[in-house]
């Protein structure tokens, strides 16, 4: 009887510890996801170019991930759209742009049907668009061909990989292990 009481208490303590850790993680996520209308990242609102997923100006490519043909940057990292954006305005600034670096424009992709363009960001930089969707990379993608950001609900909206049709890919096309970076 004493042993089972001790096990029960230990399980309850473990559950409480896990609950406290989950709350702390959620608080950190909310703090990281808060975004203002101005960039707090200094000059261009994106991460350092040493990041493997850093978004750069230039020619884009395509690759097939989970059966969907998606746009990638020149390094092969998946590009994403952010649901709260409009064809003329990015709503991912500040801390958001550190996790989702904007693709600097202009950009093109050989053999892709659709309209490439640019918008001016709140910090004055130019961001590439495809069929009216401002383009972003995701720092959670650590290797070409990953789509860990597809289907994430983060920074105030849903993120989807950009298919060559210019529409949002369903979350189920994400590469294995996706969705673990809800920061």
Coordinates of N, CA and C in Angstrom, one line a residue:
X1 N 0.8 -1.2 0.0 CA 0.0 0.0 0.0 C 0.9 1.3 0.0
X2 N 1.9 1.3 0.8 CA 2.8 2.4 0.8 C 3.5 2.6 -0.5
X3 N 3.9 1.5 -1.1 CA 4.6 1.5 -2.4 C 3.7 2.1 -3.4
X4 N 2.5 1.7 -3.5 CA 1.6 2.2 -4.6 C 1.3 3.7 -4.3
X5 N 1.2 4.1 -3.1 CA 1.0 5.5 -2.8 C 2.2 6.3 -3.3
X6 N 3.4 5.8 -3.1 CA 4.6 6.5 -3.5 C 4.7 6.6 -5.0
X7 N 4.3 5.5 -5.7 CA 4.3 5.6 -7.2 C 3.3 6.6 -7.7
X8 N 2.1 6.6 -7.1 CA 1.1 7.5 -7.5 C 1.5 9.0 -7.3
X9 N 2.2 9.2 -6.2 CA 2.7 10.6 -5.9 C 3.8 10.9 -6.9
X10 N 4.6 10.0 -7.2 CA 5.7 10.3 -8.2 C 5.1 10.6 -9.6
X11 N 4.1 9.8 -10.0 CA 3.5 10.1 -11.3 C 2.8 11.5 -11.3
X12 N 2.2 11.8 -10.2 CA 1.5 13.1 -10.1 C 2.5 14.2 -10.1
X13 N 3.7 14.1 -9.5 CA 4.7 15.1 -9.5 C 5.3 15.2 -10.9
X14 N 5.5 14.1 -11.6 CA 6.0 14.1 -12.9 C 5.0 14.8 -13.8
X15 N 3.8 14.5 -13.7 CA 2.8 15.2 -14.5 C 2.8 16.7 -14.2
X16 N 2.9 17.1 -13.0 CA 2.9 18.5 -12.6 C 4.2 19.2 -13.2
X17 N 5.3 18.5 -13.1 CA 6.5 19.1 -13.7 C 6.4 19.3 -15.2
X18 N 5.8 18.2 -15.9 CA 5.6 18.3 -17.3 C 4.6 19.5 -17.7
X19 N 3.6 19.6 -16.9 CA 2.6 20.7 -17.1 C 3.3 22.1 -17.0
X20 N 4.2 22.2 -15.9 CA 4.9 23.5 -15.7 C 5.8 23.8 -16.9
X21 N 6.5 22.7 -17.3 CA 7.4 22.9 -18.5 C 6.6 23.3 -19.7
X22 N 5.5 22.7 -19.9 CA 4.7 23.0 -21.1 C 4.2 24.4 -21.1
X23 N 3.8 24.9 -19.9 CA 3.4 26.3 -19.8 C 4.5 27.3 -20.1
X24 N 5.7 26.9 -19.5 CA 6.9 27.7 -19.8 C 7.3 27.8 -21.3
X25 N 7.2 26.6 -21.9 CA 7.5 26.6 -23.3 C 6.4 27.4 -24.1
X26 N 5.2 27.3 -23.7 CA 4.1 28.1 -24.4 C 4.4 29.6 -24.3
X27 N 4.8 30.0 -23.1 CA 5.1 31.4 -22.8 C 6.3 31.8 -23.7
X28 N 7.3 31.0 -23.8 CA 8.4 31.3 -24.7 C 8.0 31.4 -26.2
X29 N 7.1 30.5 -26.6 CA 6.6 30.6 -27.9 C 5.8 31.9 -28.2
X30 N 5.0 32.2 -27.3 CA 4.2 33.5 -27.5 C 5.1 34.7 -27.5
X31 N 6.1 34.7 -26.7 CA 7.1 35.8 -26.7 C 7.8 35.9 -28.0
X32 N 8.3 34.8 -28.5 CA 9.0 34.7 -29.8 C 8.1 35.1 -31.0
X33 N 6.9 34.7 -30.9 CA 6.0 34.9 -32.0 C 5.4 36.3 -32.1
X34 N 5.5 37.1 -31.0 CA 4.9 38.4 -31.0 C 5.6 39.2 -32.1
X35 N 4.8 39.9 -32.9 CA 5.3 40.7 -34.0 C 4.7 42.0 -34.1
X36 N 5.5 43.0 -34.3 CA 5.0 44.4 -34.4 C 5.0 44.8 -35.9
X37 N 4.5 46.0 -36.2 CA 4.5 46.5 -37.5 C 5.9 47.0 -38.0
X38 N 6.8 47.1 -37.1 CA 8.2 47.5 -37.5 C 9.1 46.4 -37.2
X39 N 10.2 46.4 -37.9 CA 11.2 45.4 -37.7 C 12.1 45.7 -36.6
X40 N 12.4 44.7 -35.7 CA 13.4 44.9 -34.7 C 14.7 44.3 -35.0
X41 N 14.8 43.8 -36.2 CA 16.1 43.1 -36.6 C 17.1 44.0 -37.2
X42 N 16.9 45.3 -37.1 CA 17.9 46.1 -37.8 C 17.6 46.3 -39.2
X43 N 18.5 46.6 -40.0 CA 18.4 47.0 -41.4 C 17.4 46.2 -42.3
X44 N 17.5 44.9 -42.4 CA 16.7 44.2 -43.4 C 15.6 43.3 -42.9
X45 N 15.5 43.1 -41.6 CA 14.4 42.3 -41.1 C 14.5 40.8 -41.3
X46 N 15.7 40.3 -41.7 CA 15.9 38.9 -41.9 C 17.1 38.4 -41.1
X47 N 17.2 37.1 -41.1 CA 18.3 36.5 -40.3 C 19.6 36.6 -41.1
X48 N 20.7 36.3 -40.4 CA 22.0 36.3 -41.0 C 22.1 35.4 -42.3
X49 N 22.9 35.8 -43.2 CA 23.0 35.0 -44.4 C 23.8 33.7 -44.1
X50 N 24.3 33.5 -42.9 CA 25.0 32.2 -42.6 C 24.0 31.1 -42.3
X51 N 22.7 31.4 -42.1 CA 21.7 30.4 -41.9 C 21.5 29.6 -43.1
X52 N 21.4 28.3 -43.0 CA 21.3 27.5 -44.2 C 20.0 27.8 -45.0
X53 N 19.0 28.3 -44.3 CA 17.7 28.6 -44.9 C 17.6 30.1 -45.3
X54 N 18.7 30.8 -45.2 CA 18.6 32.3 -45.4 C 18.1 32.5 -46.8
X55 N 17.1 33.4 -46.9 CA 16.5 33.8 -48.2 C 17.3 34.8 -48.9
X56 N 17.6 34.5 -50.2 CA 18.4 35.5 -50.9 C 17.7 35.8 -52.2
X57 N 18.2 36.9 -52.8 CA 17.7 37.3 -54.1 C 18.2 36.4 -55.2
X58 N 17.4 36.2 -56.2 CA 17.9 35.5 -57.4 C 16.9 34.5 -57.9
X59 N 17.5 33.5 -58.6 CA 16.7 32.5 -59.2 C 16.3 31.4 -58.2
X60 N 15.0 31.1 -58.3 CA 14.5 30.0 -57.5 C 14.4 28.7 -58.2
X61 N 14.1 27.7 -57.5 CA 14.0 26.3 -58.2 C 12.7 25.7 -57.7
X62 N 12.5 24.5 -58.2 CA 11.4 23.7 -57.7 C 11.9 22.3 -57.2
X63 N 11.1 21.7 -56.4 CA 11.4 20.3 -56.0 C 10.1 19.7 -55.6
X64 N 10.1 18.4 -55.5 CA 8.8 17.6 -55.1 C 9.0 17.2 -53.7
X65 N 8.0 17.5 -52.9 CA 8.0 17.1 -51.5 C 6.6 16.6 -51.2
X66 N 6.6 15.3 -50.8 CA 5.3 14.7 -50.5 C 4.3 14.7 -51.6
X67 N 4.8 14.6 -52.8 CA 3.9 14.6 -54.0 C 3.6 16.0 -54.5
X68 N 3.9 17.1 -53.9 CA 3.7 18.4 -54.3 C 4.9 19.1 -54.9
X69 N 4.8 19.7 -56.0 CA 6.0 20.5 -56.5 C 6.0 21.9 -55.9
X70 N 7.0 22.2 -55.2 CA 7.1 23.4 -54.4 C 8.3 24.3 -54.9
X71 N 8.1 25.6 -54.6 CA 9.2 26.5 -54.9 C 10.3 26.4 -53.8
X72 N 11.5 26.5 -54.2 CA 12.6 26.5 -53.2 C 13.6 27.7 -53.6
X73 N 14.4 28.1 -52.6 CA 15.4 29.1 -52.9 C 16.5 28.4 -53.7
X74 N 17.5 29.1 -54.0 CA 18.6 28.6 -54.9 C 19.4 27.4 -54.1
X75 N 19.3 27.4 -52.8 CA 20.0 26.3 -52.0 C 19.1 25.1 -51.9
X76 N 17.8 25.2 -52.4 CA 16.9 24.0 -52.3 C 16.0 24.0 -51.0
X77 N 16.0 25.1 -50.3 CA 15.1 25.2 -49.1 C 13.7 25.6 -49.5
X78 N 12.7 25.0 -49.0 CA 11.3 25.2 -49.3 C 10.9 26.7 -49.0
X79 N 10.1 27.2 -49.8 CA 9.6 28.6 -49.6 C 8.1 28.5 -49.2
X80 N 7.7 29.5 -48.4 CA 6.4 29.5 -47.8 C 5.6 30.8 -48.0
X81 N 4.3 30.7 -47.8 CA 3.5 31.9 -47.8 C 2.8 31.9 -46.4
X82 N 2.4 33.1 -46.0 CA 1.9 33.4 -44.6 C 0.4 33.9 -44.9
X83 N -0.6 33.1 -44.3 CA -2.0 33.4 -44.6 C -2.4 34.9 -44.3
X84 N -1.9 35.5 -43.3 CA -2.3 36.9 -43.0 C -1.8 38.0 -44.0
X85 N -0.8 37.6 -44.9 CA -0.3 38.5 -45.8 C -1.3 38.9 -46.9
X86 N -1.1 40.0 -47.6 CA -1.9 40.4 -48.7 C -1.0 40.4 -49.9
X87 N -1.5 40.5 -51.1 CA -0.6 40.6 -52.3 C 0.3 41.9 -52.3
X88 N 0.0 42.9 -51.4 CA 0.9 44.1 -51.4 C 1.5 44.3 -50.0
X89 N 1.3 43.4 -49.0 CA 1.8 43.7 -47.7 C 2.2 42.4 -47.0
X90 N 3.4 42.4 -46.4 CA 3.9 41.3 -45.5 C 3.4 41.6 -44.1
X91 N 2.9 40.7 -43.4 CA 2.5 40.8 -42.0 C 3.4 40.0 -41.1
X92 N 4.6 39.7 -41.6 CA 5.6 39.0 -40.8 C 6.8 39.9 -40.7
X93 N 6.9 40.6 -39.6 CA 8.0 41.5 -39.3 C 8.6 41.2 -37.9
X94 N 9.7 41.9 -37.6 CA 10.3 41.7 -36.3 C 10.7 40.3 -36.0
X95 N 10.3 39.8 -34.9 CA 10.7 38.4 -34.5 C 10.2 37.4 -35.5
X96 N 9.0 37.6 -36.0 CA 8.5 36.7 -37.0 C 9.5 36.5 -38.2
X97 N 10.0 37.6 -38.7 CA 11.0 37.6 -39.8 C 12.3 36.9 -39.5
X98 N 12.6 36.8 -38.2 CA 13.8 36.1 -37.8 C 13.6 34.6 -37.9
X99 N 12.4 34.1 -37.7 CA 12.1 32.6 -37.9 C 11.7 32.3 -39.4
X100 N 11.1 33.3 -40.0 CA 10.7 33.2 -41.4 C 11.3 34.3 -42.3
X101 N 12.6 34.1 -42.6 CA 13.3 35.1 -43.4 C 12.6 35.4 -44.7
X102 N 12.3 36.7 -45.0 CA 11.7 37.0 -46.3 C 12.7 36.8 -47.5
X103 N 12.2 36.3 -48.6 CA 13.0 36.2 -49.8 C 13.1 37.5 -50.4
X104 N 14.4 38.0 -50.5 CA 14.6 39.3 -51.1 C 14.3 39.2 -52.6
X105 N 13.7 40.3 -53.1 CA 13.3 40.3 -54.5 C 14.2 41.2 -55.3
X106 N 14.1 41.1 -56.6 CA 13.2 40.3 -57.4 C 13.7 38.8 -57.5
X107 N 12.9 37.9 -57.9 CA 13.3 36.5 -58.0 C 12.5 35.9 -59.2
X108 N 13.1 34.9 -59.8 CA 12.4 34.2 -60.9 C 12.7 32.7 -60.7
X109 N 12.0 31.9 -61.5 CA 12.2 30.4 -61.5 C 12.0 29.9 -62.9
X110 N 13.0 29.3 -63.5 CA 12.9 28.8 -64.8 C 11.8 27.7 -65.0
X111 N 10.9 27.9 -66.0 CA 9.9 26.8 -66.3 C 8.7 26.9 -65.4
X112 N 8.6 27.8 -64.5 CA 7.5 27.9 -63.6 C 6.4 28.9 -64.1
X113 N 5.2 28.4 -64.3 CA 4.1 29.3 -64.7 C 3.5 30.0 -63.5
X114 N 3.5 31.2 -63.6 CA 3.0 32.1 -62.5 C 3.6 33.4 -62.6
X115 N 3.2 34.3 -61.7 CA 3.7 35.7 -61.8 C 4.6 36.0 -60.6
X116 N 5.8 36.3 -60.9 CA 6.7 36.8 -59.9 C 6.7 38.3 -59.8
X117 N 6.8 38.8 -58.6 CA 6.8 40.2 -58.4 C 7.5 40.6 -57.1
X118 N 7.3 41.8 -56.7 CA 7.9 42.3 -55.4 C 7.0 43.2 -54.7
X119 N 7.2 43.3 -53.4 CA 6.5 44.2 -52.5 C 7.6 45.0 -51.7
X120 N 7.2 46.1 -51.2 CA 8.1 46.8 -50.3 C 7.7 46.5 -48.9
X121 N 8.6 46.0 -48.1 CA 8.4 45.7 -46.7 C 8.3 46.9 -45.8
X122 N 7.9 46.8 -44.6 CA 7.8 47.9 -43.6 C 9.1 48.5 -43.3
X123 N 10.2 47.7 -43.5 CA 11.5 48.3 -43.2 C 12.2 48.9 -44.5
X124 N 11.4 48.9 -45.6 CA 11.9 49.5 -46.8 C 12.6 48.5 -47.8
X125 N 12.9 47.3 -47.3 CA 13.5 46.3 -48.2 C 12.5 45.8 -49.2
X126 N 12.9 45.1 -50.2 CA 12.1 44.5 -51.2 C 12.0 43.0 -51.0
X127 N 10.7 42.5 -51.1 CA 10.5 41.1 -50.9 C 9.9 40.5 -52.2
X128 N 10.3 39.3 -52.5 CA 9.8 38.6 -53.7 C 8.4 38.0 -53.4
X129 N 7.6 38.0 -54.5 CA 6.3 37.4 -54.4 C 6.1 36.4 -55.5
X130 N 5.2 35.5 -55.3 CA 4.8 34.5 -56.4 C 3.3 34.5 -56.4
X131 N 2.6 34.8 -57.5 CA 1.2 34.8 -57.6 C 0.5 35.5 -56.5
X132 N 1.1 36.7 -56.1 CA 0.5 37.5 -55.0 C 0.8 37.1 -53.6
X133 N 1.7 36.1 -53.4 CA 2.1 35.6 -52.1 C 3.5 36.0 -51.8
X134 N 3.7 36.9 -50.8 CA 5.1 37.2 -50.3 C 5.8 35.9 -49.9
X135 N 7.1 35.7 -50.3 CA 7.8 34.5 -50.1 C 8.7 34.5 -48.9
X136 N 8.8 33.4 -48.2 CA 9.7 33.3 -47.0 C 10.3 31.9 -47.0
X137 N 11.5 31.8 -46.3 CA 12.1 30.5 -46.0 C 11.7 30.3 -44.5
X138 N 12.2 29.1 -44.0 CA 11.9 28.8 -42.6 C 13.2 28.3 -41.9
X139 N 13.6 28.9 -40.8 CA 14.8 28.5 -40.2 C 14.8 27.1 -39.6
X140 N 13.6 26.5 -39.4 CA 13.4 25.1 -38.9 C 13.8 24.1 -40.0
X141 N 13.8 24.5 -41.2 CA 14.2 23.6 -42.3 C 15.8 23.6 -42.3
X142 N 16.4 22.6 -41.9 CA 17.8 22.5 -41.8 C 18.6 21.9 -42.9
X143 N 17.8 21.4 -43.9 CA 18.4 20.7 -45.1 C 17.5 20.9 -46.2
X144 N 18.0 21.0 -47.4 CA 17.2 21.1 -48.6 C 16.1 20.0 -48.7
X145 N 15.0 20.3 -49.2 CA 13.9 19.3 -49.4 C 13.0 19.1 -48.2
X146 N 13.3 19.8 -47.1 CA 12.4 19.7 -45.9 C 11.3 20.7 -46.0
X147 N 10.2 20.4 -45.4 CA 9.0 21.4 -45.3 C 8.4 21.3 -43.9
X148 N 9.3 21.6 -42.9 CA 8.8 21.5 -41.5 C 7.9 22.6 -41.2
X149 N 7.9 23.7 -42.0 CA 7.0 24.8 -41.7 C 5.6 24.7 -42.3
X150 N 5.4 23.7 -43.2 CA 4.1 23.6 -43.8 C 3.0 23.2 -42.9
X151 N 2.0 24.0 -42.8 CA 0.9 23.7 -42.0 C 1.0 24.3 -40.6
X152 N 2.1 24.9 -40.2 CA 2.3 25.5 -38.9 C 1.3 26.7 -38.7
X153 N 0.8 26.8 -37.5 CA 0.0 28.0 -37.1 C 0.9 28.7 -36.2
X154 N 1.6 29.7 -36.6 CA 2.6 30.4 -35.8 C 2.7 31.9 -36.2
X155 N 3.0 32.8 -35.3 CA 3.1 34.2 -35.5 C 1.8 34.8 -36.0
X156 N 0.7 34.3 -35.6 CA -0.6 34.9 -36.0 C -1.2 34.3 -37.2
X157 N -0.8 33.2 -37.8 CA -1.4 32.7 -38.9 C -0.8 31.4 -39.4
X158 N -1.4 30.8 -40.5 CA -0.9 29.6 -41.0 C 0.1 29.8 -42.1
X159 N 1.1 28.9 -42.1 CA 2.2 28.9 -43.1 C 2.0 27.7 -44.0
X160 N 2.2 27.9 -45.3 CA 2.1 26.8 -46.3 C 3.3 26.9 -47.3
X161 N 3.8 25.7 -47.7 CA 4.8 25.7 -48.7 C 4.1 26.2 -50.0
X162 N 4.8 26.9 -50.8 CA 4.3 27.5 -52.1 C 4.5 26.4 -53.2
X163 N 3.3 26.0 -53.7 CA 3.4 25.0 -54.8 C 3.5 25.8 -56.1
X164 N 4.0 25.2 -57.2 CA 4.2 25.9 -58.4 C 2.9 26.3 -59.0
X165 N 1.7 25.9 -58.5 CA 0.5 26.4 -59.0 C 0.1 27.7 -58.3
X166 N 0.9 28.1 -57.3 CA 0.7 29.3 -56.5 C -0.3 29.2 -55.4
X167 N -0.8 28.0 -55.2 CA -1.7 27.8 -54.1 C -1.0 27.2 -52.9
X168 N -1.7 27.2 -51.7 CA -1.1 26.7 -50.5 C -1.3 25.1 -50.6
X169 N -0.2 24.5 -50.3 CA -0.2 23.0 -50.2 C -0.9 22.6 -48.9
X170 N -1.6 21.4 -49.0 CA -2.2 21.0 -47.7 C -1.1 20.5 -46.8
X171 N -1.4 20.6 -45.5 CA -0.4 20.3 -44.5 C 0.1 18.9 -44.6
X172 N -0.7 18.0 -45.1 CA -0.3 16.6 -45.2 C 0.8 16.3 -46.1
X173 N 1.2 17.3 -47.0 CA 2.3 17.1 -47.9 C 3.6 17.4 -47.3
X174 N 3.6 17.7 -46.0 CA 4.9 18.1 -45.3 C 5.8 16.9 -45.3
X175 N 7.1 17.1 -45.2 CA 8.1 16.0 -45.1 C 8.0 15.4 -43.7
X176 N 8.4 14.2 -43.6 CA 8.4 13.5 -42.3 C 9.1 14.3 -41.2
X177 N 8.5 14.4 -40.1 CA 9.1 15.1 -39.0 C 8.6 16.6 -39.0
X178 N 7.8 17.0 -39.9 CA 7.3 18.3 -40.0 C 6.4 18.7 -38.8
X179 N 6.3 20.0 -38.6 CA 5.3 20.5 -37.6 C 5.9 20.6 -36.2
X180 N 7.2 20.3 -36.0 CA 7.8 20.3 -34.7 C 8.4 21.6 -34.3
X181 N 8.2 22.6 -35.1 CA 8.8 23.9 -34.9 C 7.8 25.0 -34.7
X182 N 6.9 24.9 -33.8 CA 5.9 25.9 -33.7 C 6.3 27.1 -32.8
X183 N 7.6 27.2 -32.6 CA 8.2 28.2 -31.7 C 7.2 29.0 -31.0

